[in-house]
Structures are given as C-alpha cells and as structure tokens.
Amino acid sequence: MAATMLVRLAKQTSRVTALALRQQTFVASCLQPFSSSRLLANKVFTEKHEWIELSDGGNVGTVGISDHAQESLGEIVYVQLPEIGTEVEKDGEAGCVESVKAASDIYSPAAGKIVGVNEALSDKPELINKSPLSDGWIFKVEVADLSELNNLMDESAYRKFLETEE
Amino acid sequence: MRLLRIGSAVLTRCRTTLHPARKYATERNLQRTCLYDFHVSQGAKMVPFAGWEMPVQYKTSISEEHFQVRNSVGIFDVSHMLQSHVSGADRCAMMESLVVGDIAGLKDNTGTLTVFTQYRGGILDDLIVTSTDQGYLYVVSNAGCIDKDWTNMVEAENIFRDAHRDVKLERNMNALIAVQGPLMTKALQPLVNFDLSKLPFMTSTLGSVAGVQNCRVSRCGYTGEDGVEISVPQGDIVNVLEKLLASKDADVKMIGLGARDSLRLEAGLCLYGNDIDETTTPVEASLTWVVGKARRQKADFPGAEIIVEQIKSKPTRRRVGFLSTGPPARGGAVIYDSNGVKVIGKITSGCPSPTLKQNVAMGYVKKDFAKNGTNVKIEIRKKLHDAQVAKMPFVPTNYYIPK
C-alpha cells in the first residue's frame, strides 16, 4: 500500500514539478521531501529492474536498467538495441544485454513505439555499467497509455522491493 | 531484465544451459560442500549448480576473477565432484569395462582424461583416472553425474565380483580444490613437502600440504593454466585454504563458477551436459585422442563398434570452435552455411572471451564445414551473424610439461 501511494505521489510530483519549473514559483521546493535525489526524481522502476523516465509534460519515456541490475550482470559486453519504429508491448522484449555469463532480455515498461535508441552503446556497452541511470540509457518509447506506469515503483519503493527480493 | 537467483552458475536468466526439469530439482534438494560457510564468509554469491549450492563469483566481477587465474592464482572449490578409489588386482580391467582409455597402460601416478560411454557410443560423463602407486585408481568425475556414475561403477564392481574378480570400489569424501594459474607453484611450493617441478602435467602424488598429511596433489585442472587439484580431508580444508590465500609469494584469490566457465571455454574444454552428452560420441566430440590405441584394437568398451567405425570412416558431424564479433553465440544457437541458407549445426556453449575481446563458442557442424577458417553464420535473436570455425584452444594453454 505504502509503495503504491509513494508511486502516486512521485507521479504527481513529476508533473507538478514540471509545471512549477515553468511557472518559476516556489512550489518546487515544497515538493522536495518527496524525492530523495533530483536525478531519480522522475524515474520509476519495474520489478524486472528497468527504469523509465518521462520527458517533462510529454509521453516519450527514456528506458534503462537499474544500478542493481548492472551490478548483478557484471560487465556488459554487448547491447542489442531495438529498432526505431517498432511497436513494443508492456513487458515485451525490447532488446538484450550480454555479459560474460549470460544474455538478459530488456523488457519495455510500457507499450508503445520505439522512437530513439542510444547508439553510443554500440561502441561503448560499458556505459550501462558506468552510468546506468543516465548515459547508459537504452531506448526511448512513445508510451501509448500513460496509466500503464501507475503501478511502477519510485526509487525508494524500488529499494524496498530489492530488500524483499534478497 | 530478469535477474534470477537460480540458474546454471548465472545471476540472470540464462539462455544457455538451464533445463527446466533440472532447475526444478535443484531448487528443492540443494547439497552444500563442506566449504559452504567459508564461501559465504568470503562474500560469495551462491547459486544452484548441478544440484549443489555453489559460488558463482566472489566480491569482484567474473572477468576480474577470470584474469586473476590467467595472470596469478585462483582457487576453485570442486568438492562437489565425485572422487572414488578402485582397488584390487582387477581394478584396471573393471575401469576399462566402463571407459575408452588405456587404463592398464598408465604409468604409476599418471592420469588421463577419459569418458564413460554407453552401448551406442554416447558419452555418459568425462572423468580423470589416475593410476596411483598406492594400489588404487583415483577417479574424479562430474558433480552433475554423481548418481549415474556411481551406479555405473557399483554395477561394474558387482559384475566383476560375481565373476570372482578382485575389485573394490570406495568413495573418497575428501574436499577437493583446484589451485590454478601461472603463479601456482610460487604460492604452493612453500607449503608442500615435495618438489612441484618434479610433478608434470597429469601426474599425481601424496604429500603434506600446509602441514596436512596424505593430501593427494594432481597436476591438472580445467582452466588451460598450470595448476593442481588437491584432495584434502574435510576437517583440514579451511586451514589449507587460509594458508594458500595468505601467500606472500603470489596473489591468490577464491574464484567462482562464472569464471570457471569462461576459462574452460577459452581453453576449448568441454562442459558435460552442454558440449558432450549421451547423444555425442567421443569421435564426434573431437575427443578421439582419449580412445586408447590398445582399446581401439580390442574394441572392448561400451559402444566400441560404433566408436571404432567412426574413427575409421569419420563421423558426419564434429565439435569445432568458433570466433565471432557482435553478440556472443550461446548454447542452442543455430549455425548456417556462409550464405545463411542451409542449417549445418548448433552451438553448444559460448561466451565473450575476456582474454581475446571477441566471442568464443563451440558447437557441432556437418563434417564438410568443420575445417578451420570456414565462414558460417550463427542465428542470434532471429538475426544472422558472421563467425568463423577456429582452432581450439582459443587461448594457448600453459600446462607444465617439462621437456
């Protein structure tokens, strides 16, 4: 229950923050307690260890894998990116990362169309290890139905989820 | 992304080796070696492997552990493997009734890689048999095949005894560790009471290790590096490990199954259940050299008719190595001819090689495509990728073979 509430709060926070920034009011500072760090403020996580972050006010989500995921995989040596223009389903395969030991599928946190991929990963797959939440992003998806993100976890809920998974 | 805690020595969902039936079994009755607590205290991540809960890696990454073994010394716990002793005057005959190797022809304290075969020539397991000067054969076979191997050997013992032959089979419950890497002798020599330079590759001796008497030290391993396997009474193993890890003469670290897999792949060595099994003969598996010359003539081992015939007329398919760039080819990937039209075989295991910085794999192809340098295509996630048939080992081996 607590996790769901946090997610809702986080989602409201992200939208309101965007609005607040545009209007340059003091609202943003009032919302600070809801997010533990600015970097992660807008990211929500799946139980399969992907994150998605919506562009401010838009429906294009940037997707990557969590720090926990990259650490568990070890050094990533190859990333198969999805093709731009393909439609993916929620929890559907949208690429693959390969470490020394295994190939692991990446699932899309939401249904939609792939509108961008991180070409830098073709030459530097290790970006996922070095910067899983930023430079190591994997693809951008135009989310068909934003409500699909409602049940995803914000950072603190995801941390709690990891504890229960241990 | 699916990060499972189950898998064949993997943290993630693994496309390569996980068979659902086996996974189910291993989740239930996992066995632990006597070193379980030690592994956990060393920060190991434990995963199910062949029915055992084993360390897949310690604090560092798989490739760091890989290079630890290639550049210095790494220690693997292989206590889950089956160690047995076959004694009695007819011990060689009994083992030869099960395996293809020339056991009777082994010199004292010398060992050989061999395979248990079944009546159709398929491989039941791979194993090492050492003929000791203590009146017994020291036999080490795979953890995943313990039930099958033990049943097989007990049956042979019964048959021989019924025929009034002199054989006795006993299980050795010692811990077993593999100490592997180019600096192994630096770390081990100060702890033993014999000269390691007089123990060439594939020979074995009894000796004292870190003050523990009667340890069996065999110059072998499964990494392609110089190394030994040391069989130590369970109660003394932690003491031996601590002394080795504290070596001032070489950097020594514990290494998990993850690096063991990439190391053995680079060395071109087969993993039973992946690269060889009951559907592959030693000839198809490019292991013809393990079939002893004397045994070929006598043709008196299980499946001899088929195996000897395959040696003469060449098998229709063969295990070969592959090099590629791009996505790594893993077990199960389908191999096509260079036009990408005709299916010519299947990959049995593969990984990105930490040493070569390209992908290594092994698999079976039709005989016309088995020549080194043959261009092929491998299907990975519905796309065809270029690869070449390549000589194994992929990384030169570094066994201790004095001239």
PDB file of N, CA, C and O in Angstrom, chain B residues 304-370:
ATOM      1  N   ALA B 304      31.895 -49.650 -28.455  1.00  0.00           N
ATOM      2  CA  ALA B 304      33.141 -49.731 -29.235  1.00  0.00           C
ATOM      3  C   ALA B 304      32.889 -49.889 -30.736  1.00  0.00           C
ATOM      4  O   ALA B 304      33.563 -49.271 -31.553  1.00  0.00           O
ATOM      5  N   GLU B 305      31.888 -50.684 -31.087  1.00  0.00           N
ATOM      6  CA  GLU B 305      31.611 -50.923 -32.509  1.00  0.00           C
ATOM      7  C   GLU B 305      31.392 -49.604 -33.240  1.00  0.00           C
ATOM      8  O   GLU B 305      31.980 -49.341 -34.285  1.00  0.00           O
ATOM      9  N   ILE B 306      30.546 -48.780 -32.659  1.00  0.00           N
ATOM     10  CA  ILE B 306      30.196 -47.501 -33.291  1.00  0.00           C
ATOM     11  C   ILE B 306      31.383 -46.548 -33.264  1.00  0.00           C
ATOM     12  O   ILE B 306      31.714 -45.910 -34.263  1.00  0.00           O
ATOM     13  N   ILE B 307      32.057 -46.496 -32.128  1.00  0.00           N
ATOM     14  CA  ILE B 307      33.165 -45.547 -31.984  1.00  0.00           C
ATOM     15  C   ILE B 307      34.325 -45.907 -32.897  1.00  0.00           C
ATOM     16  O   ILE B 307      34.872 -45.053 -33.595  1.00  0.00           O
ATOM     17  N   VAL B 308      34.697 -47.169 -32.934  1.00  0.00           N
ATOM     18  CA  VAL B 308      35.821 -47.587 -33.773  1.00  0.00           C
ATOM     19  C   VAL B 308      35.482 -47.362 -35.246  1.00  0.00           C
ATOM     20  O   VAL B 308      36.312 -46.896 -36.037  1.00  0.00           O
ATOM     21  N   GLU B 309      34.243 -47.632 -35.621  1.00  0.00           N
ATOM     22  CA  GLU B 309      33.813 -47.414 -37.000  1.00  0.00           C
ATOM     23  C   GLU B 309      33.888 -45.919 -37.367  1.00  0.00           C
ATOM     24  O   GLU B 309      34.332 -45.539 -38.446  1.00  0.00           O
ATOM     25  N   GLN B 310      33.482 -45.060 -36.415  1.00  0.00           N
ATOM     26  CA  GLN B 310      33.545 -43.611 -36.664  1.00  0.00           C
ATOM     27  C   GLN B 310      34.982 -43.115 -36.806  1.00  0.00           C
ATOM     28  O   GLN B 310      35.254 -42.201 -37.570  1.00  0.00           O
ATOM     29  N   ILE B 311      35.900 -43.733 -36.047  1.00  0.00           N
ATOM     30  CA  ILE B 311      37.301 -43.322 -36.163  1.00  0.00           C
ATOM     31  C   ILE B 311      37.790 -43.635 -37.582  1.00  0.00           C
ATOM     32  O   ILE B 311      38.486 -42.841 -38.206  1.00  0.00           O
ATOM     33  N   LYS B 312      37.368 -44.794 -38.131  1.00  0.00           N
ATOM     34  CA  LYS B 312      37.801 -45.204 -39.470  1.00  0.00           C
ATOM     35  C   LYS B 312      37.171 -44.353 -40.558  1.00  0.00           C
ATOM     36  O   LYS B 312      37.834 -43.833 -41.437  1.00  0.00           O
ATOM     37  N   SER B 313      35.845 -44.202 -40.495  1.00  0.00           N
ATOM     38  CA  SER B 313      35.150 -43.618 -41.650  1.00  0.00           C
ATOM     39  C   SER B 313      34.770 -42.153 -41.428  1.00  0.00           C
ATOM     40  O   SER B 313      34.097 -41.570 -42.259  1.00  0.00           O
ATOM     41  N   LYS B 314      35.225 -41.539 -40.346  1.00  0.00           N
ATOM     42  CA  LYS B 314      34.942 -40.125 -40.000  1.00  0.00           C
ATOM     43  C   LYS B 314      33.443 -39.929 -39.706  1.00  0.00           C
ATOM     44  O   LYS B 314      32.590 -40.391 -40.453  1.00  0.00           O
ATOM     45  N   PRO B 315      33.163 -39.237 -38.631  1.00  0.00           N
ATOM     46  CA  PRO B 315      31.758 -39.021 -38.263  1.00  0.00           C
ATOM     47  C   PRO B 315      31.109 -37.974 -39.182  1.00  0.00           C
ATOM     48  O   PRO B 315      31.816 -37.205 -39.831  1.00  0.00           O
ATOM     49  N   THR B 316      29.791 -37.939 -39.197  1.00  0.00           N
ATOM     50  CA  THR B 316      29.090 -36.993 -40.082  1.00  0.00           C
ATOM     51  C   THR B 316      29.072 -35.578 -39.504  1.00  0.00           C
ATOM     52  O   THR B 316      28.786 -34.620 -40.196  1.00  0.00           O
ATOM     53  N   ARG B 317      29.353 -35.464 -38.217  1.00  0.00           N
ATOM     54  CA  ARG B 317      29.421 -34.122 -37.610  1.00  0.00           C
ATOM     55  C   ARG B 317      30.561 -34.091 -36.610  1.00  0.00           C
ATOM     56  O   ARG B 317      31.006 -35.149 -36.126  1.00  0.00           O
ATOM     57  N   ARG B 318      31.016 -32.878 -36.304  1.00  0.00           N
ATOM     58  CA  ARG B 318      32.158 -32.765 -35.385  1.00  0.00           C
ATOM     59  C   ARG B 318      32.032 -31.534 -34.517  1.00  0.00           C
ATOM     60  O   ARG B 318      31.481 -30.509 -34.932  1.00  0.00           O
ATOM     61  N   ARG B 319      32.590 -31.621 -33.311  1.00  0.00           N
ATOM     62  CA  ARG B 319      32.649 -30.440 -32.443  1.00  0.00           C
ATOM     63  C   ARG B 319      33.820 -29.570 -32.892  1.00  0.00           C
ATOM     64  O   ARG B 319      34.947 -30.053 -33.010  1.00  0.00           O
ATOM     65  N   VAL B 320      33.532 -28.299 -33.143  1.00  0.00           N
ATOM     66  CA  VAL B 320      34.586 -27.351 -33.522  1.00  0.00           C
ATOM     67  C   VAL B 320      34.406 -26.060 -32.727  1.00  0.00           C
ATOM     68  O   VAL B 320      33.377 -25.852 -32.078  1.00  0.00           O
ATOM     69  N   GLY B 321      35.407 -25.181 -32.828  1.00  0.00           N
ATOM     70  CA  GLY B 321      35.338 -23.884 -32.164  1.00  0.00           C
ATOM     71  C   GLY B 321      34.915 -22.800 -33.139  1.00  0.00           C
ATOM     72  O   GLY B 321      35.038 -22.966 -34.356  1.00  0.00           O
ATOM     73  N   PHE B 322      34.410 -21.694 -32.608  1.00  0.00           N
ATOM     74  CA  PHE B 322      34.015 -20.556 -33.434  1.00  0.00           C
ATOM     75  C   PHE B 322      34.504 -19.263 -32.794  1.00  0.00           C
ATOM     76  O   PHE B 322      34.465 -19.121 -31.569  1.00  0.00           O
ATOM     77  N   LEU B 323      34.915 -18.331 -33.655  1.00  0.00           N
ATOM     78  CA  LEU B 323      35.216 -16.972 -33.203  1.00  0.00           C
ATOM     79  C   LEU B 323      34.253 -16.031 -33.899  1.00  0.00           C
ATOM     80  O   LEU B 323      33.923 -16.220 -35.076  1.00  0.00           O
ATOM     81  N   SER B 324      33.801 -15.010 -33.196  1.00  0.00           N
ATOM     82  CA  SER B 324      32.912 -14.038 -33.824  1.00  0.00           C
ATOM     83  C   SER B 324      32.976 -12.713 -33.082  1.00  0.00           C
ATOM     84  O   SER B 324      33.494 -12.635 -31.965  1.00  0.00           O
ATOM     85  N   THR B 325      32.468 -11.674 -33.736  1.00  0.00           N
ATOM     86  CA  THR B 325      32.288 -10.392 -33.045  1.00  0.00           C
ATOM     87  C   THR B 325      30.782 -10.137 -32.981  1.00  0.00           C
ATOM     88  O   THR B 325      30.006 -10.930 -33.503  1.00  0.00           O
ATOM     89  N   GLY B 326      30.381  -9.037 -32.362  1.00  0.00           N
ATOM     90  CA  GLY B 326      28.947  -8.780 -32.219  1.00  0.00           C
ATOM     91  C   GLY B 326      28.385  -9.521 -31.025  1.00  0.00           C
ATOM     92  O   GLY B 326      29.100  -9.775 -30.061  1.00  0.00           O
ATOM     93  N   PRO B 327      27.126  -9.925 -31.089  1.00  0.00           N
ATOM     94  CA  PRO B 327      26.552 -10.612 -29.925  1.00  0.00           C
ATOM     95  C   PRO B 327      27.183 -11.995 -29.748  1.00  0.00           C
ATOM     96  O   PRO B 327      27.420 -12.682 -30.735  1.00  0.00           O
ATOM     97  N   PRO B 328      27.445 -12.396 -28.514  1.00  0.00           N
ATOM     98  CA  PRO B 328      28.041 -13.718 -28.278  1.00  0.00           C
ATOM     99  C   PRO B 328      27.066 -14.834 -28.667  1.00  0.00           C
ATOM    100  O   PRO B 328      25.870 -14.728 -28.403  1.00  0.00           O
ATOM    101  N   ALA B 329      27.591 -15.871 -29.304  1.00  0.00           N
ATOM    102  CA  ALA B 329      26.786 -17.052 -29.597  1.00  0.00           C
ATOM    103  C   ALA B 329      26.756 -17.907 -28.336  1.00  0.00           C
ATOM    104  O   ALA B 329      27.791 -18.189 -27.751  1.00  0.00           O
ATOM    105  N   ARG B 330      25.571 -18.309 -27.928  1.00  0.00           N
ATOM    106  CA  ARG B 330      25.437 -19.141 -26.714  1.00  0.00           C
ATOM    107  C   ARG B 330      24.872 -20.504 -27.114  1.00  0.00           C
ATOM    108  O   ARG B 330      24.448 -20.694 -28.252  1.00  0.00           O
ATOM    109  N   GLY B 331      24.813 -21.398 -26.139  1.00  0.00           N
ATOM    110  CA  GLY B 331      24.299 -22.736 -26.399  1.00  0.00           C
ATOM    111  C   GLY B 331      22.913 -22.693 -27.021  1.00  0.00           C
ATOM    112  O   GLY B 331      22.074 -21.910 -26.597  1.00  0.00           O
ATOM    113  N   GLY B 332      22.691 -23.529 -28.027  1.00  0.00           N
ATOM    114  CA  GLY B 332      21.384 -23.611 -28.661  1.00  0.00           C
ATOM    115  C   GLY B 332      21.275 -22.809 -29.949  1.00  0.00           C
ATOM    116  O   GLY B 332      20.365 -23.043 -30.742  1.00  0.00           O
ATOM    117  N   ALA B 333      22.192 -21.859 -30.177  1.00  0.00           N
ATOM    118  CA  ALA B 333      22.117 -21.045 -31.393  1.00  0.00           C
ATOM    119  C   ALA B 333      22.336 -21.926 -32.617  1.00  0.00           C
ATOM    120  O   ALA B 333      23.190 -22.809 -32.631  1.00  0.00           O
ATOM    121  N   VAL B 334      21.554 -21.669 -33.664  1.00  0.00           N
ATOM    122  CA  VAL B 334      21.616 -22.486 -34.879  1.00  0.00           C
ATOM    123  C   VAL B 334      22.702 -21.935 -35.804  1.00  0.00           C
ATOM    124  O   VAL B 334      22.862 -20.726 -35.955  1.00  0.00           O
ATOM    125  N   ILE B 335      23.478 -22.859 -36.405  1.00  0.00           N
ATOM    126  CA  ILE B 335      24.574 -22.478 -37.308  1.00  0.00           C
ATOM    127  C   ILE B 335      24.142 -22.729 -38.759  1.00  0.00           C
ATOM    128  O   ILE B 335      23.625 -23.801 -39.085  1.00  0.00           O
ATOM    129  N   TYR B 336      24.359 -21.729 -39.623  1.00  0.00           N
ATOM    130  CA  TYR B 336      24.046 -21.825 -41.053  1.00  0.00           C
ATOM    131  C   TYR B 336      25.332 -21.774 -41.865  1.00  0.00           C
ATOM    132  O   TYR B 336      26.376 -21.327 -41.385  1.00  0.00           O
ATOM    133  N   ASP B 337      25.238 -22.181 -43.136  1.00  0.00           N
ATOM    134  CA  ASP B 337      26.378 -22.020 -44.043  1.00  0.00           C
ATOM    135  C   ASP B 337      26.590 -20.531 -44.313  1.00  0.00           C
ATOM    136  O   ASP B 337      25.789 -19.695 -43.873  1.00  0.00           O
ATOM    137  N   SER B 338      27.657 -20.189 -45.061  1.00  0.00           N
ATOM    138  CA  SER B 338      28.017 -18.781 -45.218  1.00  0.00           C
ATOM    139  C   SER B 338      26.957 -17.993 -45.993  1.00  0.00           C
ATOM    140  O   SER B 338      26.917 -16.766 -45.929  1.00  0.00           O
ATOM    141  N   ASN B 339      26.085 -18.696 -46.734  1.00  0.00           N
ATOM    142  CA  ASN B 339      25.006 -17.993 -47.428  1.00  0.00           C
ATOM    143  C   ASN B 339      23.797 -17.765 -46.527  1.00  0.00           C
ATOM    144  O   ASN B 339      22.843 -17.089 -46.924  1.00  0.00           O
ATOM    145  N   GLY B 340      23.837 -18.354 -45.342  1.00  0.00           N
ATOM    146  CA  GLY B 340      22.714 -18.211 -44.428  1.00  0.00           C
ATOM    147  C   GLY B 340      21.493 -18.993 -44.874  1.00  0.00           C
ATOM    148  O   GLY B 340      20.365 -18.666 -44.505  1.00  0.00           O
ATOM    149  N   VAL B 341      21.711 -20.038 -45.672  1.00  0.00           N
ATOM    150  CA  VAL B 341      20.577 -20.780 -46.232  1.00  0.00           C
ATOM    151  C   VAL B 341      20.400 -22.136 -45.549  1.00  0.00           C
ATOM    152  O   VAL B 341      19.335 -22.475 -45.060  1.00  0.00           O
ATOM    153  N   LYS B 342      21.518 -22.878 -45.497  1.00  0.00           N
ATOM    154  CA  LYS B 342      21.437 -24.269 -45.047  1.00  0.00           C
ATOM    155  C   LYS B 342      21.832 -24.387 -43.568  1.00  0.00           C
ATOM    156  O   LYS B 342      22.869 -23.853 -43.160  1.00  0.00           O
ATOM    157  N   VAL B 343      20.999 -25.064 -42.787  1.00  0.00           N
ATOM    158  CA  VAL B 343      21.357 -25.310 -41.387  1.00  0.00           C
ATOM    159  C   VAL B 343      22.442 -26.371 -41.342  1.00  0.00           C
ATOM    160  O   VAL B 343      22.280 -27.457 -41.914  1.00  0.00           O
ATOM    161  N   ILE B 344      23.570 -26.057 -40.683  1.00  0.00           N
ATOM    162  CA  ILE B 344      24.673 -27.024 -40.661  1.00  0.00           C
ATOM    163  C   ILE B 344      25.041 -27.475 -39.253  1.00  0.00           C
ATOM    164  O   ILE B 344      25.905 -28.311 -39.079  1.00  0.00           O
ATOM    165  N   GLY B 345      24.403 -26.911 -38.237  1.00  0.00           N
ATOM    166  CA  GLY B 345      24.724 -27.372 -36.891  1.00  0.00           C
ATOM    167  C   GLY B 345      24.195 -26.465 -35.806  1.00  0.00           C
ATOM    168  O   GLY B 345      23.342 -25.619 -36.045  1.00  0.00           O
ATOM    169  N   LYS B 346      24.730 -26.655 -34.606  1.00  0.00           N
ATOM    170  CA  LYS B 346      24.224 -25.957 -33.431  1.00  0.00           C
ATOM    171  C   LYS B 346      25.362 -25.646 -32.463  1.00  0.00           C
ATOM    172  O   LYS B 346      26.257 -26.474 -32.273  1.00  0.00           O
ATOM    173  N   ILE B 347      25.294 -24.463 -31.853  1.00  0.00           N
ATOM    174  CA  ILE B 347      26.259 -24.082 -30.821  1.00  0.00           C
ATOM    175  C   ILE B 347      25.892 -24.815 -29.519  1.00  0.00           C
ATOM    176  O   ILE B 347      24.711 -24.938 -29.183  1.00  0.00           O
ATOM    177  N   THR B 348      26.916 -25.289 -28.787  1.00  0.00           N
ATOM    178  CA  THR B 348      26.638 -25.970 -27.516  1.00  0.00           C
ATOM    179  C   THR B 348      27.021 -25.121 -26.308  1.00  0.00           C
ATOM    180  O   THR B 348      26.454 -25.262 -25.235  1.00  0.00           O
ATOM    181  N   SER B 349      28.009 -24.234 -26.448  1.00  0.00           N
ATOM    182  CA  SER B 349      28.264 -23.238 -25.407  1.00  0.00           C
ATOM    183  C   SER B 349      29.143 -22.143 -25.975  1.00  0.00           C
ATOM    184  O   SER B 349      29.837 -22.342 -26.966  1.00  0.00           O
ATOM    185  N   GLY B 350      29.083 -20.982 -25.345  1.00  0.00           N
ATOM    186  CA  GLY B 350      29.884 -19.859 -25.837  1.00  0.00           C
ATOM    187  C   GLY B 350      29.779 -18.688 -24.899  1.00  0.00           C
ATOM    188  O   GLY B 350      28.871 -18.630 -24.060  1.00  0.00           O
ATOM    189  N   CYS B 351      30.730 -17.765 -25.017  1.00  0.00           N
ATOM    190  CA  CYS B 351      30.709 -16.561 -24.191  1.00  0.00           C
ATOM    191  C   CYS B 351      31.639 -15.529 -24.812  1.00  0.00           C
ATOM    192  O   CYS B 351      32.445 -15.867 -25.670  1.00  0.00           O
ATOM    193  N   PRO B 352      31.520 -14.279 -24.383  1.00  0.00           N
ATOM    194  CA  PRO B 352      32.528 -13.317 -24.795  1.00  0.00           C
ATOM    195  C   PRO B 352      33.828 -13.660 -24.075  1.00  0.00           C
ATOM    196  O   PRO B 352      33.812 -13.882 -22.868  1.00  0.00           O
ATOM    197  N   SER B 353      34.928 -13.754 -24.803  1.00  0.00           N
ATOM    198  CA  SER B 353      36.192 -14.135 -24.179  1.00  0.00           C
ATOM    199  C   SER B 353      36.844 -12.910 -23.557  1.00  0.00           C
ATOM    200  O   SER B 353      37.208 -11.984 -24.269  1.00  0.00           O
ATOM    201  N   PRO B 354      37.024 -12.899 -22.233  1.00  0.00           N
ATOM    202  CA  PRO B 354      37.677 -11.753 -21.598  1.00  0.00           C
ATOM    203  C   PRO B 354      39.098 -11.545 -22.125  1.00  0.00           C
ATOM    204  O   PRO B 354      39.542 -10.418 -22.275  1.00  0.00           O
ATOM    205  N   THR B 355      39.808 -12.636 -22.448  1.00  0.00           N
ATOM    206  CA  THR B 355      41.188 -12.521 -22.908  1.00  0.00           C
ATOM    207  C   THR B 355      41.266 -11.993 -24.341  1.00  0.00           C
ATOM    208  O   THR B 355      42.070 -11.120 -24.646  1.00  0.00           O
ATOM    209  N   LEU B 356      40.427 -12.515 -25.221  1.00  0.00           N
ATOM    210  CA  LEU B 356      40.526 -12.178 -26.645  1.00  0.00           C
ATOM    211  C   LEU B 356      39.701 -10.969 -27.038  1.00  0.00           C
ATOM    212  O   LEU B 356      39.857 -10.448 -28.133  1.00  0.00           O
ATOM    213  N   LYS B 357      38.798 -10.550 -26.189  1.00  0.00           N
ATOM    214  CA  LYS B 357      37.882  -9.443 -26.508  1.00  0.00           C
ATOM    215  C   LYS B 357      37.074  -9.733 -27.759  1.00  0.00           C
ATOM    216  O   LYS B 357      36.748  -8.841 -28.535  1.00  0.00           O
ATOM    217  N   GLN B 358      36.835 -10.983 -28.060  1.00  0.00           N
ATOM    218  CA  GLN B 358      35.839 -11.351 -29.060  1.00  0.00           C
ATOM    219  C   GLN B 358      35.122 -12.597 -28.543  1.00  0.00           C
ATOM    220  O   GLN B 358      35.464 -13.105 -27.483  1.00  0.00           O
ATOM    221  N   ASN B 359      34.136 -13.067 -29.286  1.00  0.00           N
ATOM    222  CA  ASN B 359      33.332 -14.159 -28.766  1.00  0.00           C
ATOM    223  C   ASN B 359      33.910 -15.511 -29.133  1.00  0.00           C
ATOM    224  O   ASN B 359      34.354 -15.709 -30.261  1.00  0.00           O
ATOM    225  N   VAL B 360      33.902 -16.424 -28.185  1.00  0.00           N
ATOM    226  CA  VAL B 360      34.318 -17.796 -28.459  1.00  0.00           C
ATOM    227  C   VAL B 360      33.114 -18.707 -28.225  1.00  0.00           C
ATOM    228  O   VAL B 360      32.247 -18.401 -27.401  1.00  0.00           O
ATOM    229  N   ALA B 361      33.072 -19.769 -28.980  1.00  0.00           N
ATOM    230  CA  ALA B 361      31.968 -20.717 -28.816  1.00  0.00           C
ATOM    231  C   ALA B 361      32.418 -22.072 -29.329  1.00  0.00           C
ATOM    232  O   ALA B 361      33.436 -22.176 -30.025  1.00  0.00           O
ATOM    233  N   MET B 362      31.690 -23.111 -28.934  1.00  0.00           N
ATOM    234  CA  MET B 362      31.896 -24.405 -29.570  1.00  0.00           C
ATOM    235  C   MET B 362      30.553 -24.998 -29.926  1.00  0.00           C
ATOM    236  O   MET B 362      29.518 -24.633 -29.372  1.00  0.00           O
ATOM    237  N   GLY B 363      30.576 -25.869 -30.921  1.00  0.00           N
ATOM    238  CA  GLY B 363      29.329 -26.475 -31.367  1.00  0.00           C
ATOM    239  C   GLY B 363      29.618 -27.558 -32.373  1.00  0.00           C
ATOM    240  O   GLY B 363      30.784 -27.812 -32.723  1.00  0.00           O
ATOM    241  N   TYR B 364      28.560 -28.214 -32.818  1.00  0.00           N
ATOM    242  CA  TYR B 364      28.705 -29.307 -33.777  1.00  0.00           C
ATOM    243  C   TYR B 364      28.272 -28.842 -35.163  1.00  0.00           C
ATOM    244  O   TYR B 364      27.232 -28.204 -35.297  1.00  0.00           O
ATOM    245  N   VAL B 365      29.105 -29.150 -36.178  1.00  0.00           N
ATOM    246  CA  VAL B 365      28.718 -28.872 -37.562  1.00  0.00           C
ATOM    247  C   VAL B 365      28.910 -30.121 -38.420  1.00  0.00           C
ATOM    248  O   VAL B 365      29.690 -31.020 -38.069  1.00  0.00           O
ATOM    249  N   LYS B 366      28.197 -30.130 -39.554  1.00  0.00           N
ATOM    250  CA  LYS B 366      28.383 -31.219 -40.517  1.00  0.00           C
ATOM    251  C   LYS B 366      29.835 -31.243 -40.957  1.00  0.00           C
ATOM    252  O   LYS B 366      30.485 -30.189 -41.049  1.00  0.00           O
ATOM    253  N   LYS B 367      30.344 -32.423 -41.288  1.00  0.00           N
ATOM    254  CA  LYS B 367      31.795 -32.601 -41.482  1.00  0.00           C
ATOM    255  C   LYS B 367      32.383 -31.690 -42.562  1.00  0.00           C
ATOM    256  O   LYS B 367      33.512 -31.243 -42.463  1.00  0.00           O
ATOM    257  N   ASP B 368      31.592 -31.361 -43.589  1.00  0.00           N
ATOM    258  CA  ASP B 368      32.120 -30.518 -44.677  1.00  0.00           C
ATOM    259  C   ASP B 368      32.393 -29.089 -44.237  1.00  0.00           C
ATOM    260  O   ASP B 368      32.999 -28.312 -44.972  1.00  0.00           O
ATOM    261  N   PHE B 369      31.909 -28.722 -43.064  1.00  0.00           N
ATOM    262  CA  PHE B 369      32.059 -27.338 -42.598  1.00  0.00           C
ATOM    263  C   PHE B 369      33.004 -27.243 -41.401  1.00  0.00           C
ATOM    264  O   PHE B 369      33.079 -26.218 -40.750  1.00  0.00           O
ATOM    265  N   ALA B 370      33.712 -28.341 -41.111  1.00  0.00           N
ATOM    266  CA  ALA B 370      34.486 -28.408 -39.866  1.00  0.00           C
ATOM    267  C   ALA B 370      35.902 -27.853 -39.992  1.00  0.00           C
ATOM    268  O   ALA B 370      36.632 -27.763 -39.011  1.00  0.00           O
TER     269      ALA B 370
END
